[in-house]
Each structure stands twice: as C-alpha cells, then as structure tokens.
CSV table of C-alpha atoms in Angstrom, one decimal:
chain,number,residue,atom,x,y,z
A,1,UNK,CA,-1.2,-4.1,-12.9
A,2,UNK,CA,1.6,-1.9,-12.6
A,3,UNK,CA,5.1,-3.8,-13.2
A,4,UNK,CA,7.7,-3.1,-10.1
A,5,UNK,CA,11.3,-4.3,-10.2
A,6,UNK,CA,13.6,-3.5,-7.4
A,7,UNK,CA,17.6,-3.7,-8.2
A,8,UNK,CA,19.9,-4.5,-5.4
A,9,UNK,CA,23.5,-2.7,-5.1
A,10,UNK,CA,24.7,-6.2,-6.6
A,11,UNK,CA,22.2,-5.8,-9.9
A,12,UNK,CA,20.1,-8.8,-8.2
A,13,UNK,CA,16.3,-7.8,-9.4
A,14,UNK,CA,13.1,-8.9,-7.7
A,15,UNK,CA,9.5,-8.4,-8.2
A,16,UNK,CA,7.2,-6.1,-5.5
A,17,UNK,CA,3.9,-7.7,-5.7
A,18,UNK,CA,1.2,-4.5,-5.6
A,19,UNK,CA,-1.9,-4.2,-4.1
A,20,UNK,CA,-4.8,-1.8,-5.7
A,21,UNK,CA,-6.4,0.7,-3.3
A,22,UNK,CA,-10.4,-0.6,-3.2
A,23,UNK,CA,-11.3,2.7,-2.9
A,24,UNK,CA,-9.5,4.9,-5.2
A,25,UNK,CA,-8.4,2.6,-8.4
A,26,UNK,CA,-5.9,4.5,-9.6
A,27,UNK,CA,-3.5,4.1,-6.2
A,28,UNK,CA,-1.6,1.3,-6.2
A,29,UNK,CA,0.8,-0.1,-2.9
A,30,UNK,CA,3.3,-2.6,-2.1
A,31,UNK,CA,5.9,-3.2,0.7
A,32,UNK,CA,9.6,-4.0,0.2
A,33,UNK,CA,12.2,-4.3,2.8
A,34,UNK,CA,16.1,-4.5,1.5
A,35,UNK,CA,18.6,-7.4,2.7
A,36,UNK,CA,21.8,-5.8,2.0
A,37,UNK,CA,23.1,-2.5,3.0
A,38,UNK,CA,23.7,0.3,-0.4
A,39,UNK,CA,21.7,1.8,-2.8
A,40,UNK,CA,18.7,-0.1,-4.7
A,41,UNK,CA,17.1,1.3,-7.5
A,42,UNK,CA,13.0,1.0,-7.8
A,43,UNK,CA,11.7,0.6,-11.7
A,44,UNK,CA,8.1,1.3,-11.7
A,45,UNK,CA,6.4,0.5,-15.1
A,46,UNK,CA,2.3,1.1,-16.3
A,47,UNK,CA,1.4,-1.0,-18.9
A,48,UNK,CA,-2.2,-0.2,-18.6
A,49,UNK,CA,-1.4,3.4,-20.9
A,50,UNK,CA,-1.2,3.3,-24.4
A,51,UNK,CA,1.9,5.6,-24.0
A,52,UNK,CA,3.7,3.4,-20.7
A,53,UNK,CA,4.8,5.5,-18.2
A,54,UNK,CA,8.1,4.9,-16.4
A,55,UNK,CA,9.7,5.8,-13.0
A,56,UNK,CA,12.9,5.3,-11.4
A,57,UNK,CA,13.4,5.9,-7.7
A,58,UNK,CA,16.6,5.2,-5.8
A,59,UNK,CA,16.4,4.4,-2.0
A,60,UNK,CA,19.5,3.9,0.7
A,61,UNK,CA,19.5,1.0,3.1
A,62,UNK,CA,21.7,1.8,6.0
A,63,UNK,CA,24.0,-0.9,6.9
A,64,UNK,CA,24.8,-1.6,11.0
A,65,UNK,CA,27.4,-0.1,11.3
A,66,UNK,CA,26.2,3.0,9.8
C-alpha cells in the first residue's frame, strides 16, 4: 500500500488512509479535507518498487475570510 502523509502549515502530519481501485490495481484513492486555513504539503511514498518512488504535492486551503 502506498504510504500518504499530509503536513499541516503548523508541521502537524497525519496519515490518508487509501483505497485500491478494484478494477484497475495500479490506481490508488483517498479523501482528505484540511482543518486549518494555509498551505499543506501531501508526501506520497511506494514501497511496493524496489527503487521507492516519491511525490510531493502542495495544496492551499482557503481560510473564511479569504
């Protein structure tokens, strides 16, 4: 299973649990919705390769006043 971490603008981590697609194995999906307004950074590691393969993606939650 692929490893997801999701980093809060405060450095707080947590887990996305991921789901794989039934009908194509190599598509994995989760869902994530941020608490806090700023930028979060999304660490996606596969362990499942002899040669891991590693992602980063950052994503902005709007805060209300915004």
């Amino acid at each position: 299973t692929p490893v997801t971490t999701i980093r809060a603008p405060s450095g707080e981590a947590d887990t996305i649990p991921l789901a794989q697609d039934p009908f194509d194995p190599a598509r994995w999906s989760g869902r994530y919705w941020p608490k806090v307004a700023g930028w979060h950074r999304l660490e996606l590691v596969d362990v499942r390769l002899a040669s891991p393969r590693f992602a980063k993606i950052e994503i902005y939650r709007l805060g209300k006043a915004e």
